Amino acid sequence: MTILITGANRGIGLELARHYVAKGERVIATTRDQIPADLETKAEWIVLDVTNPASFARVDAALDGHAIDLLICNAGVLLDRHERLDDGYAAKIWADTFAVNVTGPFLTVQNLLPNLQAAKAAKVVIIASKMGSNTHAKGGSYVYRASKAAAINLASNLACDLSHLGISVGAYHPGWVQTDMGGSSADIPATEAVAGLTKAFADLSLATTGCFQNYDGTDLPF
Ligand SMILES: NC(=O)c1ccc[n+]([C@@H]2O[C@H](COP(=O)([O-])OP(=O)(O)OC[C@H]3O[C@@H](n4cnc5c(N)ncnc54)[C@H](OP(=O)(O)O)[C@@H]3O)[C@@H](O)[C@H]2O)c1
């Protein structure tokens, strides 16, 4: 199986890359800059900024039409952690967040569509967040929440459009995970998130396409 993971140089993406490398899968990992030493030669690294359409040319050239069985749109940012409703949430925070968390997965899927079609029963997974669920609306973090709501919506609509090509699509909440984004007091280590997520990805099929699931494989409300 060939797996492409965006934002694989740290956090959940790095742990996903480690997991699949340990399983002997072919891992194509993307990074904007740094390459983790332990995976330097065990994964194939491509420089990709998911906000930059021109950056995808490098990916296309490196892949050279090779089939991708599992595309993991993981790269993400949380930029509005400490904003105040009365004077915060500047327009730039909205633009920068949506560029990575929404446009990013869209451009990734759009550019890799030929590679997904070259695989049998390819899967696309978008790492979203429970914070994007309307049912779990708790206020605050307006930008991040709206971007992840859009990412879940993106997965639902891609699922509709790609099912006739045999490609299944799901959105996933990784849990509250101990990474740079989640912080050290988060609920679970990245290894636990990845153990659950990778089982959930394995269960994704055309029968479940369009799902929004927790890292333990249970369905989440939209
Ligand atoms: N941690 C949590 O509790 C949690 C909860 C729910 C959802 N999530 C989601 O899970 C995903 C991974 O989060 P994480 O906790 O692993 O975050 P993280 O530790 O902050 O890592 C984020 C990754 O995304 C990459 N990235 C950011 N902007 C990018 C861009 N423009 N192009 C390409 N890559 C870019 C980063 O690369 P650089 O090193 O170059 O910045 C890094 O590899 C995100 O989508 C996040 O929203 C996380």
Short mmCIF file of C-alpha atoms and ligand atoms in Angstrom, two decimals:
data_model
loop_
_atom_site.label_atom_id
_atom_site.label_comp_id
_atom_site.label_asym_id
_atom_site.label_seq_id
_atom_site.Cartn_x
_atom_site.Cartn_y
_atom_site.Cartn_z
CA MET A 1 0.00 0.00 0.00
CA THR A 2 1.23 3.50 -0.82
CA ILE A 3 0.25 6.19 1.67
CA LEU A 4 0.75 9.93 1.29
CA ILE A 5 0.62 12.04 4.46
CA THR A 6 0.66 15.86 4.48
CA GLY A 7 2.34 17.65 7.39
CA ALA A 8 4.26 14.51 8.36
CA ASN A 9 7.31 16.17 9.95
CA ARG A 10 5.81 16.46 13.45
CA GLY A 11 2.77 15.73 15.60
CA ILE A 12 0.07 13.33 14.46
CA GLY A 13 1.36 13.27 10.88
CA LEU A 14 4.80 12.14 12.03
CA GLU A 15 3.29 9.41 14.22
CA LEU A 16 1.14 8.23 11.29
CA ALA A 17 4.26 8.07 9.12
CA ARG A 18 6.12 6.08 11.80
CA HIS A 19 3.17 3.67 12.12
CA TYR A 20 2.94 2.90 8.41
CA VAL A 21 6.72 2.70 7.95
CA ALA A 22 6.84 0.14 10.80
CA LYS A 23 4.15 -1.86 8.99
CA GLY A 24 6.35 -1.96 5.88
CA GLU A 25 4.12 0.28 3.78
CA ARG A 26 5.46 2.76 1.23
CA VAL A 27 5.12 6.16 2.90
CA ILE A 28 5.33 9.40 0.96
CA ALA A 29 5.58 12.09 3.58
CA THR A 30 5.31 15.81 2.96
CA THR A 31 7.03 18.57 4.88
CA ARG A 32 7.42 22.30 4.46
CA ASP A 33 10.91 22.26 5.84
CA GLN A 34 12.30 19.77 8.34
CA ILE A 35 12.71 16.02 7.91
CA PRO A 36 12.67 13.96 11.14
CA ALA A 37 15.95 12.07 11.55
CA ASP A 38 14.36 8.68 12.35
CA LEU A 39 12.38 8.67 9.10
CA GLU A 40 14.87 10.46 6.85
CA THR A 41 15.53 7.39 4.76
CA LYS A 42 12.54 5.21 5.71
CA ALA A 43 9.93 7.45 4.09
CA GLU A 44 10.06 9.35 0.80
CA TRP A 45 9.98 13.08 1.55
CA ILE A 46 8.48 15.76 -0.66
CA VAL A 47 8.46 19.47 0.13
CA LEU A 48 4.87 20.71 0.07
CA ASP A 49 3.11 23.81 1.35
CA VAL A 50 -0.56 22.88 0.99
CA THR A 51 -1.55 26.55 0.62
CA ASN A 52 0.58 27.03 -2.48
CA PRO A 53 -0.87 25.66 -5.73
CA ALA A 54 2.56 25.82 -7.41
CA SER A 55 3.99 23.61 -4.67
CA PHE A 56 1.92 20.67 -5.94
CA ALA A 57 3.94 20.54 -9.16
CA ARG A 58 6.80 19.07 -7.11
CA VAL A 59 4.46 16.40 -5.75
CA ASP A 60 3.17 15.52 -9.21
CA ALA A 61 6.73 15.26 -10.53
CA ALA A 62 7.87 13.09 -7.61
CA LEU A 63 4.87 10.76 -7.87
CA ASP A 64 5.06 10.47 -11.66
CA GLY A 65 1.55 8.99 -11.87
CA HIS A 66 2.17 6.39 -9.16
CA ALA A 67 -0.98 5.07 -7.45
CA ILE A 68 -1.85 6.39 -3.98
CA ASP A 69 -3.99 3.97 -1.96
CA LEU A 70 -4.46 6.16 1.10
CA LEU A 71 -4.22 9.96 1.10
CA ILE A 72 -4.09 11.48 4.58
CA CYS A 73 -4.82 15.22 4.61
CA ASN A 74 -3.35 15.97 8.02
CA ALA A 75 -1.60 19.36 7.74
CA GLY A 76 -3.41 21.92 9.85
CA VAL A 77 -3.08 25.05 11.96
CA LEU A 78 -4.80 26.49 15.02
CA LEU A 79 -4.09 30.22 14.95
CA ASP A 80 -6.89 31.74 17.08
CA ARG A 81 -6.22 30.17 20.45
CA HIS A 82 -6.02 33.42 22.45
CA GLU A 83 -8.29 35.74 20.47
CA ARG A 84 -11.02 37.86 22.08
CA LEU A 85 -14.42 38.25 20.48
CA ASP A 86 -14.52 42.02 21.00
CA ASP A 87 -11.24 42.90 19.29
CA GLY A 88 -9.59 39.74 17.98
CA TYR A 89 -10.02 37.26 15.10
CA ALA A 90 -8.35 39.51 12.51
CA ALA A 91 -9.18 38.87 8.86
CA LYS A 92 -5.63 37.56 8.29
CA ILE A 93 -6.16 34.81 10.86
CA TRP A 94 -9.28 33.73 8.96
CA ALA A 95 -7.48 33.78 5.60
CA ASP A 96 -4.36 31.96 6.85
CA THR A 97 -6.36 29.30 8.69
CA PHE A 98 -8.74 28.56 5.85
CA ALA A 99 -5.81 28.44 3.41
CA VAL A 100 -4.28 25.52 5.34
CA ASN A 101 -7.28 23.73 6.88
CA VAL A 102 -9.77 23.97 3.99
CA THR A 103 -8.12 25.01 0.73
CA GLY A 104 -5.17 22.78 1.68
CA PRO A 105 -7.04 19.46 1.71
CA PHE A 106 -9.06 20.51 -1.35
CA LEU A 107 -5.94 21.27 -3.41
CA THR A 108 -4.30 18.09 -2.13
CA VAL A 109 -7.19 15.89 -3.28
CA GLN A 110 -7.63 17.79 -6.54
CA ASN A 111 -3.95 17.48 -7.46
CA LEU A 112 -3.67 13.83 -6.46
CA LEU A 113 -6.90 12.70 -8.12
CA PRO A 114 -5.08 10.93 -10.99
CA ASN A 115 -2.94 9.06 -8.42
CA LEU A 116 -6.02 8.06 -6.43
CA GLN A 117 -7.73 6.87 -9.61
CA ALA A 118 -4.66 4.79 -10.45
CA ALA A 119 -5.21 2.78 -7.25
CA LYS A 120 -7.90 0.18 -6.66
CA ALA A 121 -10.38 1.37 -4.01
CA ALA A 122 -8.36 4.40 -2.91
CA LYS A 123 -9.23 6.24 0.30
CA VAL A 124 -9.02 9.90 1.27
CA VAL A 125 -9.03 10.83 4.94
CA ILE A 126 -9.25 14.39 6.19
CA ILE A 127 -8.08 15.07 9.74
CA ALA A 128 -10.80 17.40 10.93
CA SER A 129 -11.85 17.96 14.54
CA LYS A 130 -14.80 17.57 16.87
CA MET A 131 -14.42 21.34 17.26
CA GLY A 132 -15.94 21.61 13.76
CA SER A 133 -19.10 19.75 14.77
CA ASN A 134 -22.21 21.92 15.16
CA THR A 135 -23.43 19.50 17.82
CA HIS A 136 -20.29 20.16 19.88
CA ALA A 137 -20.37 23.96 19.47
CA LYS A 138 -19.05 25.46 22.70
CA GLY A 139 -18.15 28.96 21.51
CA GLY A 140 -14.68 30.46 21.11
CA SER A 141 -11.95 29.53 18.58
CA TYR A 142 -14.30 30.76 15.86
CA VAL A 143 -11.77 30.51 13.08
CA TYR A 144 -10.48 27.03 13.85
CA ARG A 145 -13.99 25.70 14.51
CA ALA A 146 -15.34 27.17 11.24
CA SER A 147 -12.37 25.82 9.28
CA LYS A 148 -12.83 22.31 10.65
CA ALA A 149 -16.61 22.50 10.00
CA ALA A 150 -15.69 23.34 6.41
CA ALA A 151 -13.20 20.46 6.31
CA ILE A 152 -15.93 18.03 7.44
CA ASN A 153 -18.26 19.49 4.80
CA LEU A 154 -15.50 19.10 2.20
CA ALA A 155 -15.15 15.41 3.07
CA SER A 156 -18.94 14.90 2.77
CA ASN A 157 -19.07 16.49 -0.68
CA LEU A 158 -15.93 14.77 -1.96
CA ALA A 159 -17.48 11.49 -0.82
CA CYS A 160 -20.47 12.21 -3.09
CA ASP A 161 -18.36 13.12 -6.10
CA LEU A 162 -15.71 10.40 -5.80
CA SER A 163 -17.81 7.34 -4.99
CA HIS A 164 -18.44 6.61 -8.69
CA LEU A 165 -14.65 6.39 -9.08
CA GLY A 166 -14.50 3.84 -6.26
CA ILE A 167 -12.77 6.33 -3.92
CA SER A 168 -14.05 6.57 -0.34
CA VAL A 169 -13.65 9.66 1.81
CA GLY A 170 -13.93 10.21 5.57
CA ALA A 171 -13.38 12.99 8.12
CA TYR A 172 -11.80 12.10 11.46
CA HIS A 173 -11.32 13.60 14.91
CA PRO A 174 -7.94 12.44 16.24
CA GLY A 175 -8.81 13.06 19.89
CA TRP A 176 -7.21 15.79 21.98
CA VAL A 177 -3.64 14.84 21.29
CA GLN A 178 -0.32 15.74 22.95
CA THR A 179 1.36 17.62 20.09
CA ASP A 180 2.54 21.19 19.57
CA MET A 181 -1.06 22.03 18.68
CA GLY A 182 -2.78 20.00 21.40
CA GLY A 183 -0.31 20.91 24.17
CA SER A 184 1.22 18.72 26.85
CA SER A 185 -1.95 18.52 28.96
CA ALA A 186 -3.99 16.98 26.12
CA ASP A 187 -5.83 13.68 26.75
CA ILE A 188 -3.79 11.20 24.74
CA PRO A 189 -0.34 10.69 23.21
CA ALA A 190 -0.06 10.70 19.43
CA THR A 191 0.67 6.95 19.48
CA GLU A 192 -2.80 6.27 20.94
CA ALA A 193 -4.50 8.59 18.45
CA VAL A 194 -2.69 6.87 15.59
CA ALA A 195 -3.47 3.34 16.83
CA GLY A 196 -7.18 4.23 16.67
CA LEU A 197 -7.10 6.34 13.52
CA THR A 198 -5.29 3.74 11.46
CA LYS A 199 -7.90 1.09 12.39
CA ALA A 200 -10.67 3.53 11.47
CA PHE A 201 -8.97 4.28 8.11
CA ALA A 202 -8.71 0.54 7.43
CA ASP A 203 -12.48 0.22 7.99
CA LEU A 204 -13.34 3.10 5.62
CA SER A 205 -15.07 1.83 2.49
CA LEU A 206 -17.65 2.86 -0.09
CA ALA A 207 -20.24 1.54 2.40
CA THR A 208 -19.14 4.11 5.01
CA THR A 209 -17.92 6.91 2.73
CA GLY A 210 -18.91 10.39 3.95
CA CYS A 211 -18.44 9.36 7.58
CA PHE A 212 -17.25 11.65 10.37
CA GLN A 213 -15.62 9.52 13.04
CA ASN A 214 -13.74 9.77 16.30
CA TYR A 215 -10.28 8.19 16.50
CA ASP A 216 -11.85 5.14 18.18
CA GLY A 217 -13.96 4.49 15.08
CA THR A 218 -17.29 5.65 16.55
CA ASP A 219 -19.47 7.98 14.49
CA LEU A 220 -19.58 11.64 15.52
CA PRO A 221 -22.50 14.00 14.97
CA PHE A 222 -21.97 16.60 12.24
N1 LIG B 1 -3.58 17.89 18.47
C1 LIG B 1 -4.89 17.85 18.65
O1 LIG B 1 -5.39 17.77 19.81
C2 LIG B 1 -5.82 17.89 17.47
C3 LIG B 1 -7.20 17.79 17.72
C4 LIG B 1 -8.08 17.81 16.66
C5 LIG B 1 -7.60 17.92 15.37
N2 LIG B 1 -6.26 18.02 15.14
C6 LIG B 1 -5.81 18.12 13.75
O2 LIG B 1 -4.83 17.13 13.49
C7 LIG B 1 -3.94 17.60 12.47
C8 LIG B 1 -2.50 17.47 12.96
O3 LIG B 1 -2.39 18.25 14.16
P1 LIG B 1 -1.14 18.16 15.14
O4 LIG B 1 -1.68 18.19 16.51
O5 LIG B 1 -0.22 17.09 14.72
O6 LIG B 1 -0.51 19.62 14.85
P2 LIG B 1 1.02 20.11 14.86
O7 LIG B 1 1.81 19.31 15.81
O8 LIG B 1 0.93 21.58 15.03
O9 LIG B 1 1.51 19.76 13.36
C9 LIG B 1 0.90 20.39 12.28
C10 LIG B 1 1.51 19.88 10.99
O10 LIG B 1 0.86 20.57 9.89
C11 LIG B 1 1.90 21.13 9.07
N3 LIG B 1 1.46 22.33 8.35
C12 LIG B 1 0.99 23.48 8.85
N4 LIG B 1 0.78 24.36 7.85
C13 LIG B 1 1.14 23.74 6.69
C14 LIG B 1 1.16 24.11 5.33
N5 LIG B 1 0.78 25.33 4.91
N6 LIG B 1 1.57 23.20 4.40
C15 LIG B 1 1.98 21.98 4.79
N7 LIG B 1 2.01 21.56 6.07
C16 LIG B 1 1.59 22.45 7.01
C17 LIG B 1 3.01 21.47 10.06
O11 LIG B 1 4.22 21.70 9.35
P3 LIG B 1 5.34 22.74 9.92
O12 LIG B 1 6.17 21.96 10.90
O13 LIG B 1 6.07 23.14 8.69
O14 LIG B 1 4.61 23.88 10.56
C18 LIG B 1 3.01 20.20 10.89
O15 LIG B 1 3.67 19.17 10.21
C19 LIG B 1 -4.34 19.03 12.17
O16 LIG B 1 -5.16 19.07 11.02
C20 LIG B 1 -5.14 19.43 13.40
O17 LIG B 1 -6.05 20.47 13.14
C21 LIG B 1 -5.36 18.02 16.17
#
